[in-house]
Coordinates of C-alpha atoms (C1' of nucleotides) in Angstrom, one line a residue:
Chain A
M11 CA 90.2 2.8 94.5
G12 CA 87.1 3.4 93.0
G13 CA 84.1 0.6 92.6
P14 CA 80.6 0.1 91.1
E15 CA 77.9 1.8 93.2
S16 CA 75.7 -1.1 91.9
P17 CA 76.2 -5.0 92.6
R18 CA 78.1 -6.9 89.9
P19 CA 76.0 -8.7 87.8
I20 CA 76.3 -12.8 87.8
A21 CA 78.6 -14.2 85.5
T22 CA 78.4 -17.0 83.6
V23 CA 80.1 -19.2 80.6
D24 CA 77.8 -21.5 78.3
V25 CA 78.5 -23.6 75.6
V26 CA 76.7 -24.5 72.7
L27 CA 78.3 -27.9 71.4
L28 CA 76.8 -29.1 67.9
T29 CA 77.3 -31.9 66.5
L30 CA 76.1 -33.6 63.2
G31 CA 73.8 -36.5 63.4
P32 CA 71.7 -38.7 60.7
A33 CA 68.8 -36.1 62.0
G34 CA 70.4 -33.3 61.0
L35 CA 72.3 -30.8 63.5
E36 CA 72.2 -31.3 67.3
V37 CA 73.0 -29.5 70.4
L38 CA 74.2 -30.8 73.6
L39 CA 72.2 -30.4 76.4
A40 CA 72.7 -31.0 80.1
K41 CA 70.2 -31.2 82.9
R42 CA 70.2 -29.2 85.6
E43 CA 71.5 -29.7 89.0
R44 CA 70.3 -26.6 90.5
E45 CA 67.7 -24.0 90.7
P46 CA 67.0 -22.1 88.7
F47 CA 65.1 -24.5 86.7
R48 CA 66.6 -27.5 88.2
D49 CA 66.1 -31.2 86.6
R50 CA 65.4 -28.5 83.0
L51 CA 67.5 -29.2 80.1
A52 CA 69.5 -26.3 79.4
L53 CA 72.9 -25.2 77.6
P54 CA 76.0 -26.7 79.9
G55 CA 77.3 -23.7 81.9
G56 CA 78.7 -22.9 85.2
F57 CA 79.8 -19.7 87.2
V58 CA 83.4 -17.9 86.3
H59 CA 85.6 -19.4 88.8
T60 CA 87.7 -16.2 89.5
D61 CA 89.7 -18.4 91.7
A62 CA 90.3 -21.3 89.4
D63 CA 89.9 -20.0 85.8
A64 CA 92.3 -17.7 83.6
D65 CA 90.0 -16.3 81.6
T66 CA 86.0 -17.2 80.4
G67 CA 87.7 -20.0 77.4
Q68 CA 89.4 -21.8 80.5
T69 CA 85.5 -21.6 82.1
A70 CA 84.0 -23.0 78.9
L71 CA 86.7 -26.0 78.7
R72 CA 85.8 -26.7 82.4
V73 CA 82.0 -26.7 82.0
L74 CA 82.2 -29.1 79.2
R75 CA 84.9 -31.5 80.8
D76 CA 83.0 -31.7 83.9
K77 CA 79.7 -32.2 82.2
T78 CA 81.1 -34.4 79.3
G79 CA 84.5 -35.2 79.8
L80 CA 84.7 -33.8 75.8
A81 CA 87.7 -31.3 75.0
P82 CA 86.6 -30.0 71.2
P83 CA 89.3 -28.9 68.9
Y84 CA 87.3 -26.2 67.7
L85 CA 86.0 -23.6 70.4
E86 CA 85.2 -20.0 69.6
Q87 CA 83.8 -17.5 71.8
L88 CA 79.9 -16.3 70.0
Y89 CA 78.6 -13.2 71.9
T90 CA 77.9 -12.4 75.3
F91 CA 74.3 -12.2 76.2
S92 CA 73.2 -10.2 79.3
G93 CA 70.5 -7.7 80.7
A94 CA 68.5 -7.5 84.2
V95 CA 65.8 -10.2 82.6
R96 CA 67.2 -13.0 81.3
D97 CA 68.2 -14.8 84.0
P98 CA 65.8 -15.0 87.5
R99 CA 68.6 -14.6 89.9
G100 CA 68.9 -10.9 89.1
W101 CA 71.3 -9.2 86.2
S102 CA 73.5 -11.9 84.2
L103 CA 75.9 -11.7 82.1
S104 CA 76.8 -14.9 79.9
V105 CA 80.2 -15.4 77.6
V106 CA 78.6 -18.0 75.2
Y107 CA 81.4 -20.3 73.6
F108 CA 80.4 -22.4 70.2
A109 CA 81.8 -25.7 70.0
L110 CA 81.8 -28.4 66.9
L111 CA 82.4 -32.4 67.7
P112 CA 81.8 -35.4 65.3
E113 CA 79.3 -37.3 66.4
Q114 CA 81.5 -40.4 66.6
V115 CA 82.9 -38.6 69.8
V116 CA 79.9 -36.6 71.0
R117 CA 77.7 -39.4 71.4
P118 CA 79.5 -41.9 73.9
A119 CA 80.0 -38.9 75.9
V120 CA 76.3 -38.2 76.2
V121 CA 75.2 -41.8 77.5
R122 CA 76.5 -40.0 80.9
D123 CA 74.1 -38.8 83.4
G124 CA 71.9 -35.8 82.5
C125 CA 73.5 -35.0 79.1
T126 CA 71.5 -35.5 75.7
L127 CA 72.0 -34.6 72.0
C128 CA 68.4 -32.4 70.8
A129 CA 68.1 -32.0 66.8
V130 CA 67.8 -27.7 66.8
E131 CA 64.7 -28.2 64.9
R132 CA 62.9 -30.1 67.4
L133 CA 64.2 -28.4 70.8
P134 CA 62.4 -28.1 73.7
D135 CA 61.1 -25.2 75.8
L136 CA 64.4 -24.0 76.9
P137 CA 65.2 -21.8 80.4
F138 CA 66.9 -18.5 80.4
D139 CA 67.5 -17.3 76.9
H140 CA 69.0 -20.4 75.4
G141 CA 66.4 -20.6 72.6
R142 CA 68.1 -17.7 71.2
I143 CA 71.5 -18.3 71.9
I144 CA 71.5 -21.7 69.7
A145 CA 69.9 -19.8 67.3
A146 CA 72.5 -17.2 67.1
A147 CA 75.0 -20.1 67.4
L148 CA 73.5 -21.6 64.3
T149 CA 73.6 -18.4 62.4
R150 CA 77.4 -18.2 63.3
L151 CA 77.7 -21.9 61.7
R152 CA 76.0 -21.3 58.5
N153 CA 77.8 -18.1 58.0
K154 CA 80.9 -18.8 58.7
A155 CA 80.0 -22.2 56.8
A156 CA 80.5 -20.8 53.1
Y157 CA 83.7 -19.4 53.4
S158 CA 85.8 -21.5 55.7
S159 CA 86.8 -25.0 56.6
L160 CA 84.3 -24.7 59.8
P161 CA 82.0 -27.9 58.9
A162 CA 85.2 -30.3 58.8
F163 CA 85.3 -30.2 62.4
L164 CA 82.1 -31.8 62.4
L165 CA 84.1 -34.6 60.7
P166 CA 86.4 -37.4 62.5
E167 CA 90.1 -36.5 61.9
T168 CA 90.2 -38.3 58.4
F169 CA 87.3 -38.1 55.8
T170 CA 86.4 -38.7 52.2
M171 CA 86.1 -35.7 49.6
D172 CA 82.1 -36.6 49.6
D173 CA 82.1 -36.9 53.4
L174 CA 83.3 -33.3 53.0
R175 CA 80.9 -32.1 50.5
Q176 CA 78.3 -33.6 52.4
V177 CA 78.6 -32.2 56.0
Y178 CA 79.1 -28.6 53.8
E179 CA 75.4 -29.2 51.9
R180 CA 74.1 -30.4 55.5
V181 CA 75.1 -27.4 57.0
L182 CA 74.2 -25.0 54.5
G183 CA 71.0 -26.5 53.3
T184 CA 72.1 -26.5 49.6
R185 CA 73.4 -28.7 47.1
L186 CA 76.7 -28.6 46.2
D187 CA 78.3 -30.3 42.4
R188 CA 80.6 -33.1 43.3
S189 CA 83.8 -31.4 40.5
S190 CA 83.4 -27.7 41.5
F191 CA 83.1 -28.3 45.2
R192 CA 86.8 -30.6 44.7
R193 CA 88.4 -27.5 42.5
K194 CA 87.2 -24.9 45.1
I195 CA 88.3 -27.0 48.0
E196 CA 91.7 -28.1 46.1
E197 CA 92.9 -24.7 44.9
Q198 CA 92.1 -23.4 48.7
G199 CA 94.5 -25.8 50.2
F200 CA 93.3 -26.4 53.9
F201 CA 92.7 -30.2 53.7
R202 CA 95.8 -32.3 52.6
P203 CA 95.3 -36.1 51.4
V204 CA 96.5 -38.9 54.1
E205 CA 97.7 -42.0 53.3
G206 CA 95.3 -44.7 53.2
E207 CA 91.4 -45.1 51.6
R208 CA 88.3 -46.0 52.3
R209 CA 87.0 -48.9 50.6
T210 CA 83.4 -49.9 51.2
G211 CA 81.9 -51.5 48.3
A212 CA 82.0 -52.6 44.7
H213 CA 83.4 -49.3 43.5
R214 CA 86.6 -47.5 43.0
P215 CA 87.6 -46.4 46.6
A216 CA 88.2 -43.0 48.1
Q217 CA 91.3 -40.9 49.1
L218 CA 91.2 -39.8 52.5
Y219 CA 91.7 -36.2 53.7
R220 CA 92.9 -34.6 57.0
L221 CA 92.4 -30.9 58.0
A222 CA 95.5 -29.0 56.9
E223 CA 96.1 -26.9 60.1
A224 CA 93.8 -27.9 63.3
R225 CA 92.3 -24.0 63.4
L226 CA 90.2 -22.5 61.2
A227 CA 91.0 -21.4 57.4
E228 CA 88.7 -19.1 55.9
F229 CA 88.6 -18.7 51.5
D230 CA 89.9 -16.1 50.2
R231 CA 87.2 -13.4 49.5
T232 CA 87.2 -10.4 47.3
I233 CA 84.5 -7.2 47.2
Chain B
M11 CA 69.8 -21.3 95.5
G12 CA 73.0 -21.8 95.1
G13 CA 75.6 -19.0 93.8
P14 CA 79.1 -19.2 93.0
E15 CA 82.1 -20.1 95.3
S16 CA 84.2 -17.4 94.4
P17 CA 83.6 -13.8 94.1
R18 CA 81.8 -12.2 90.7
P19 CA 84.6 -11.0 88.3
I20 CA 84.4 -7.3 87.9
A21 CA 82.1 -6.4 85.0
T22 CA 82.9 -3.5 82.2
V23 CA 81.8 -2.4 78.8
D24 CA 84.8 -0.7 76.6
V25 CA 84.0 0.6 73.5
V26 CA 86.2 1.4 70.6
L27 CA 84.9 4.2 68.2
L28 CA 87.0 4.2 64.8
T29 CA 86.5 6.9 62.5
L30 CA 88.2 7.7 59.2
G31 CA 90.5 11.1 59.3
P32 CA 93.3 12.6 57.1
A33 CA 95.5 10.7 58.5
G34 CA 93.8 7.2 58.3
L35 CA 91.6 5.4 61.0
E36 CA 91.3 7.3 64.4
V37 CA 90.3 6.0 67.7
L38 CA 88.8 7.7 70.2
L39 CA 90.9 7.6 73.9
A40 CA 89.4 9.5 76.4
K41 CA 92.0 10.5 79.7
R42 CA 90.8 7.9 82.9
E43 CA 89.2 9.8 85.6
R44 CA 89.6 7.4 88.2
E45 CA 92.3 4.6 88.9
P46 CA 93.7 2.1 88.2
F47 CA 95.7 4.1 85.7
R48 CA 94.3 7.8 86.4
D49 CA 95.0 10.5 83.6
R50 CA 96.0 7.9 81.4
L51 CA 94.4 7.8 77.8
A52 CA 92.4 4.8 77.8
L53 CA 89.5 3.0 75.5
P54 CA 86.1 4.9 77.0
G55 CA 84.4 2.3 79.7
G56 CA 82.6 2.0 82.7
F57 CA 81.2 -0.4 84.9
V58 CA 78.2 -2.0 84.1
H59 CA 75.6 -0.5 86.5
T60 CA 72.9 -3.1 87.1
D61 CA 70.6 -1.0 88.6
A62 CA 70.5 1.3 85.2
D63 CA 71.5 -0.4 82.2
A64 CA 69.2 -2.9 80.5
D65 CA 72.2 -5.0 78.9
T66 CA 75.4 -4.4 77.9
G67 CA 74.8 -2.3 74.7
Q68 CA 72.8 0.1 77.2
T69 CA 75.8 0.5 79.1
A70 CA 78.0 1.1 75.8
L71 CA 76.1 4.0 74.8
R72 CA 75.7 5.3 78.2
V73 CA 79.5 5.7 78.1
L74 CA 79.7 7.0 75.0
R75 CA 76.9 9.6 75.8
D76 CA 78.7 10.5 79.3
K77 CA 82.1 10.9 77.8
T78 CA 81.0 12.4 74.2
G79 CA 77.8 12.9 74.4
L80 CA 77.6 10.6 71.1
A81 CA 75.4 8.1 70.1
P82 CA 76.4 6.1 66.7
P83 CA 74.0 4.8 64.7
Y84 CA 76.5 1.3 64.3
L85 CA 77.3 -0.1 67.4
E86 CA 78.3 -4.0 67.4
Q87 CA 79.4 -6.2 69.7
L88 CA 83.0 -7.1 69.1
Y89 CA 84.2 -10.0 71.7
T90 CA 84.6 -9.8 75.2
F91 CA 88.1 -10.1 77.2
S92 CA 88.6 -11.8 80.2
G93 CA 90.9 -13.2 82.9
A94 CA 92.6 -12.8 86.2
V95 CA 95.5 -10.4 85.1
R96 CA 94.1 -7.7 82.7
D97 CA 93.0 -5.2 85.7
P98 CA 95.0 -4.3 88.5
R99 CA 91.9 -5.0 90.6
G100 CA 91.5 -8.4 89.8
W101 CA 89.8 -11.1 87.9
S102 CA 87.8 -8.9 85.4
L103 CA 86.0 -9.0 82.4
S104 CA 85.1 -6.2 79.5
V105 CA 82.2 -6.7 77.3
V106 CA 83.8 -4.2 74.5
Y107 CA 81.7 -2.7 71.5
F108 CA 82.8 -1.3 68.4
A109 CA 81.3 2.0 67.1
L110 CA 81.9 4.0 63.4
L111 CA 81.4 7.5 63.3
P112 CA 82.0 10.0 60.4
E113 CA 84.9 12.2 61.2
Q114 CA 82.6 15.5 60.8
V115 CA 80.2 14.2 63.6
V116 CA 83.4 12.9 66.1
R117 CA 85.7 15.8 65.7
P118 CA 83.5 18.4 67.1
A119 CA 82.7 16.0 70.2
V120 CA 86.5 15.3 71.2
V121 CA 87.1 19.1 71.7
R122 CA 85.3 18.5 75.3
D123 CA 87.1 17.1 78.4
G124 CA 89.9 14.6 77.7
C125 CA 88.9 12.7 74.8
T126 CA 91.2 12.4 71.8
L127 CA 91.3 11.0 68.5
C128 CA 94.8 9.3 67.8
A129 CA 95.5 7.5 64.8
V130 CA 95.7 3.5 65.1
E131 CA 99.0 3.4 63.3
R132 CA 100.7 5.6 65.8
L133 CA 98.7 4.9 69.4
P134 CA 100.6 5.4 72.6
D135 CA 101.2 2.7 75.3
L136 CA 97.6 2.0 76.6
P137 CA 96.4 0.4 80.0
F138 CA 94.8 -2.8 80.8
D139 CA 94.8 -5.0 77.3
H140 CA 93.4 -2.1 75.4
G141 CA 96.2 -2.3 72.9
R142 CA 94.8 -5.6 71.8
I143 CA 91.6 -4.8 71.9
I144 CA 92.0 -1.8 69.2
A145 CA 93.9 -4.3 67.2
A146 CA 90.6 -6.6 67.2
A147 CA 88.5 -3.9 66.6
L148 CA 90.5 -3.1 63.1
T149 CA 90.6 -6.6 62.2
R150 CA 86.9 -7.1 62.2
L151 CA 86.3 -4.1 60.1
R152 CA 88.6 -5.0 57.8
N153 CA 87.5 -8.2 57.0
K154 CA 83.9 -6.9 57.2
A155 CA 84.7 -4.4 54.9
A156 CA 84.9 -6.8 52.4
Y157 CA 81.7 -8.2 51.9
S158 CA 79.2 -5.5 53.7
S159 CA 78.2 -1.9 53.9
L160 CA 80.2 -1.5 57.1
P161 CA 82.8 1.4 56.1
A162 CA 79.6 3.5 54.8
F163 CA 79.4 4.3 58.6
L164 CA 82.3 6.1 58.2
L165 CA 80.6 8.7 55.8
P166 CA 78.5 11.6 56.6
E167 CA 74.7 10.3 55.6
T168 CA 75.0 11.4 51.7
F169 CA 78.2 10.7 50.0
T170 CA 79.2 10.3 46.3
M171 CA 80.1 6.9 44.6
D172 CA 83.5 8.4 44.5
D173 CA 83.8 9.0 48.4
L174 CA 82.2 5.5 48.8
R175 CA 85.2 3.7 46.9
Q176 CA 87.9 6.3 48.5
V177 CA 86.5 4.7 52.4
Y178 CA 86.9 1.4 51.1
E179 CA 90.0 1.8 49.5
R180 CA 91.2 3.5 53.0
V181 CA 90.1 0.7 54.7
L182 CA 91.1 -2.3 52.8
G183 CA 94.4 -1.2 51.7
T184 CA 94.1 -1.7 48.5
R185 CA 93.2 0.0 45.3
L186 CA 89.4 -1.0 43.4
D187 CA 88.4 0.1 40.1
R188 CA 86.0 2.9 39.8
S189 CA 84.1 1.4 37.2
S190 CA 83.9 -2.3 38.9
F191 CA 83.5 -0.6 42.2
R192 CA 79.9 1.0 40.8
R193 CA 79.0 -2.2 39.1
K194 CA 79.2 -4.3 41.8
I195 CA 77.9 -1.8 44.4
E196 CA 74.6 -1.3 42.3
E197 CA 74.1 -4.7 41.8
Q198 CA 74.1 -5.6 45.6
G199 CA 71.7 -2.2 45.8
F200 CA 71.9 -1.7 49.6
F201 CA 72.9 2.4 48.6
R202 CA 70.4 4.5 46.9
P203 CA 70.9 7.6 45.0
V204 CA 69.1 10.6 46.8
E205 CA 67.7 13.7 45.3
G206 CA 70.6 16.2 45.0
E207 CA 74.2 16.0 43.6
R208 CA 77.8 17.2 44.6
R209 CA 79.2 20.6 42.5
T210 CA 83.0 20.8 43.6
G211 CA 84.8 22.3 40.6
A212 CA 85.0 23.1 36.8
H213 CA 83.4 19.4 36.1
R214 CA 80.5 17.3 36.2
P215 CA 78.7 16.8 39.2
A216 CA 78.4 13.7 41.4
Q217 CA 75.5 12.0 42.0
L218 CA 74.5 11.6 46.1
Y219 CA 74.2 8.3 47.7
R220 CA 72.7 6.9 51.1
L221 CA 72.5 3.9 52.8
A222 CA 69.3 2.1 51.7
E223 CA 68.8 0.7 55.1
A224 CA 70.2 2.0 58.7
R225 CA 71.7 -1.6 59.8
L226 CA 74.4 -3.5 58.4
A227 CA 73.9 -5.0 54.9
E228 CA 76.0 -7.8 53.9
F229 CA 77.2 -8.7 49.7
D230 CA 76.0 -12.4 49.0
R231 CA 78.9 -14.9 49.6
T232 CA 79.0 -18.1 47.9
I233 CA 81.2 -21.1 48.5
Chain C
dC9 C1' 87.4 25.2 24.5
dG10 C1' 90.2 22.9 27.9
dA11 C1' 90.7 20.5 32.5
dA12 C1' 88.7 17.8 35.5
dT13 C1' 86.2 14.7 37.8
dA14 C1' 81.5 11.6 37.1
dG15 C1' 80.0 8.0 34.5
dT16 C1' 79.5 4.1 31.1
dG17 C1' 80.6 0.5 27.7
dT18 C1' 83.2 -3.4 26.5
dC19 C1' 86.7 -6.7 26.4
dT20 C1' 89.5 -10.0 28.4
dA21 C1' 90.7 -13.2 31.8
dT22 C1' 89.4 -15.7 36.0
dA23 C1' 85.9 -18.9 38.8
dA24 C1' 81.4 -21.1 38.8
dG25 C1' 78.0 -24.2 37.3
dA26 C1' 76.7 -28.0 34.9
dC27 C1' 77.6 -32.7 33.3
dA28 C1' 79.7 -36.1 30.8
dC29 C1' 83.6 -39.3 30.7
dT30 C1' 86.8 -42.2 32.7
dA31 C1' 88.7 -44.9 36.9
dT32 C1' 89.2 -48.7 40.1
dA33 C1' 86.9 -51.4 43.3
dT34 C1' 84.1 -55.7 44.3
dA35 C1' 80.0 -59.0 43.7
Chain D
dT7 C1' 81.5 -58.2 33.5
dA8 C1' 77.8 -55.3 36.1
dT9 C1' 77.8 -52.1 38.8
dA10 C1' 78.6 -47.9 42.1
dT11 C1' 81.3 -44.5 43.9
dA12 C1' 85.5 -41.9 43.3
dG13 C1' 87.8 -38.6 40.4
dT14 C1' 88.4 -35.9 35.7
dG15 C1' 87.6 -32.9 31.7
dT16 C1' 85.4 -29.5 29.4
dC17 C1' 81.9 -26.5 27.7
dT18 C1' 78.9 -22.8 29.1
dT19 C1' 78.1 -18.7 32.1
dA20 C1' 78.6 -15.4 35.6
dT21 C1' 81.7 -12.4 37.3
dA22 C1' 85.5 -9.2 37.9
dG23 C1' 89.4 -6.2 36.4
dA24 C1' 91.3 -3.4 33.0
dC25 C1' 90.7 0.6 30.4
dA26 C1' 88.8 3.9 26.9
dC27 C1' 85.2 5.7 26.2
dT28 C1' 81.5 9.7 26.8
dA29 C1' 79.2 13.5 29.7
dT30 C1' 79.1 17.5 32.6
dT31 C1' 80.6 20.7 34.9
dC32 C1' 83.1 25.9 35.4
dG33 C1' 87.2 28.5 34.3

DNA sequence: CGAATAGTGTCTATAAGACACTATATA
DNA sequence: TATATAGTGTCTTATAGACACTATTCG
C-alpha cells in the first residue's frame, strides 16, 4: 500500500472572520483554550476531525459555530499555510478560510466567552503566523472588492445605495463618486431593489437593495 | 499538550503543470508508481515529507523535480482539496500547486519514464478528484490571464509582440486586436524590449521582448 | 517590386470621473 | 420653506475596438 516514511503533518483549519465596525475592518480573535499559547488571543481554529468533518470547509464551519455560534453566508478558502516552524508542536499545515459578516451579526456573538473583535490596524502580537494570515486575508478582500460584490457581505441583508458605496470606499480606502458608482452597480445588476425605503431624517428616503444572488458575483473585466 | 482525538489526515501535494502546445493547453500527467491506482495516469504528486520539505511549496518543487527534472519559474498555490472520500486510503488533504512552463522546456522532459502531456480538452478518466483539480487550474489560468502577465510564462524567455498576443488569445479563447493589444501591453510596462529581433521570412523582423520582472504582474483595475 | 508580417496613426464608440441639477422627505 | 440626503442628467476625459496606413525584410 505504501505510506509516507515521515510522520504526517498536523492538520488544522483557521478562520479569518472580518467585519466592518466604526473603527474600520475588524477581525474576530478567540482566547486559546489549550497549549501552545494558551489564553493568548489568536484566530479561531482547530484540528481537522477526520471522523466528523466531511472536508476542511466543514471544519471551518464547525470551528466558527463552536466558538461563536455564527454561520457566515460568505466563506471562501483563502490559502494553506504550512511548514516546519510555524507551530511549536511540529510540522503543520493550516487550511485558512476567510469569512465576512455584518457587524450587527458579529457584535452580539462576541459577548460570549473569550471572543473579541480587534481593529486590523491595531492587532496585538499574535501566535503562530496569524499576523501574516490576517494580512493575506486583507489583501484578498481589498483586491476582490475592486471587481466583485464581496463588500456587500459586510452589510446587513438590505442596504441603501449610499451604504453600499461607503462600504466599498472603506474597504478600498478610496473615494467613489456617487453617480458613477450607482451607474456601474446598476449595469452590473447583482444588487436588486427590494420593496421598502429607509427614512432617516428631514430628507428624501432611500431605496433599499439586496444582493440578487447569495453568492459572490464578479464584474466584467477586459484585457 | 492536547492533540486531535481523530487520526491526522493524509497530507499530499499535487501539481498541475500546464503548457501550451499546438493542440492547445496541455497538462503533465505521470504514471502512478504505487497503489492506489498504480500504473494509471494522474497528476504528479506525493506525500508531504515532514523531515525534508520546509513547506508544501518545497514539496511541490521536489515532486516535480523527481518526476520530470523541471523547475518551473511560475508556481503558485491553487487550492487545497480535502475530504473523507477523495482518496481510497482515507481522509485526505491535497495542497495543489499550479505551474506554467513553455512547451519547448516541457516536451524534452516528458520523454522520461511515464510522463506524458495531455490536451486538457481530451483528458482520460483520472483517479482521485484530479479531473476537478485540473478544471480549477484552467479556471484560474483563464481568469488571471485577463488581467496579468500570466500567459507570458507559457512562452520562452524572449518572444515577439505577436507571440504574446497569440498566447493571450489562445488562453482566453478570444481574438485580440493587434494595435489595441500592443498599446495596452506597452502602457502596463511589464514586458521590456531586449536587444535582438526575430527574422522569419520575407518581411520586417520582429522586436523581441521579455518579462520585465520574474514574478507575476497584474494590470490596473478599477471599480 | 511583390508579398508578408511588424509596427503606427487615427477615428469612433464606450465607459469613467466630475459635478450640477432635480426629487422628496421632515422640522 | 429650509435643509438634508436621494437620485438623475450631462459634459468632459480616458480607454478600447476597428481598421487603415506605413515600415521593413526577402524572394
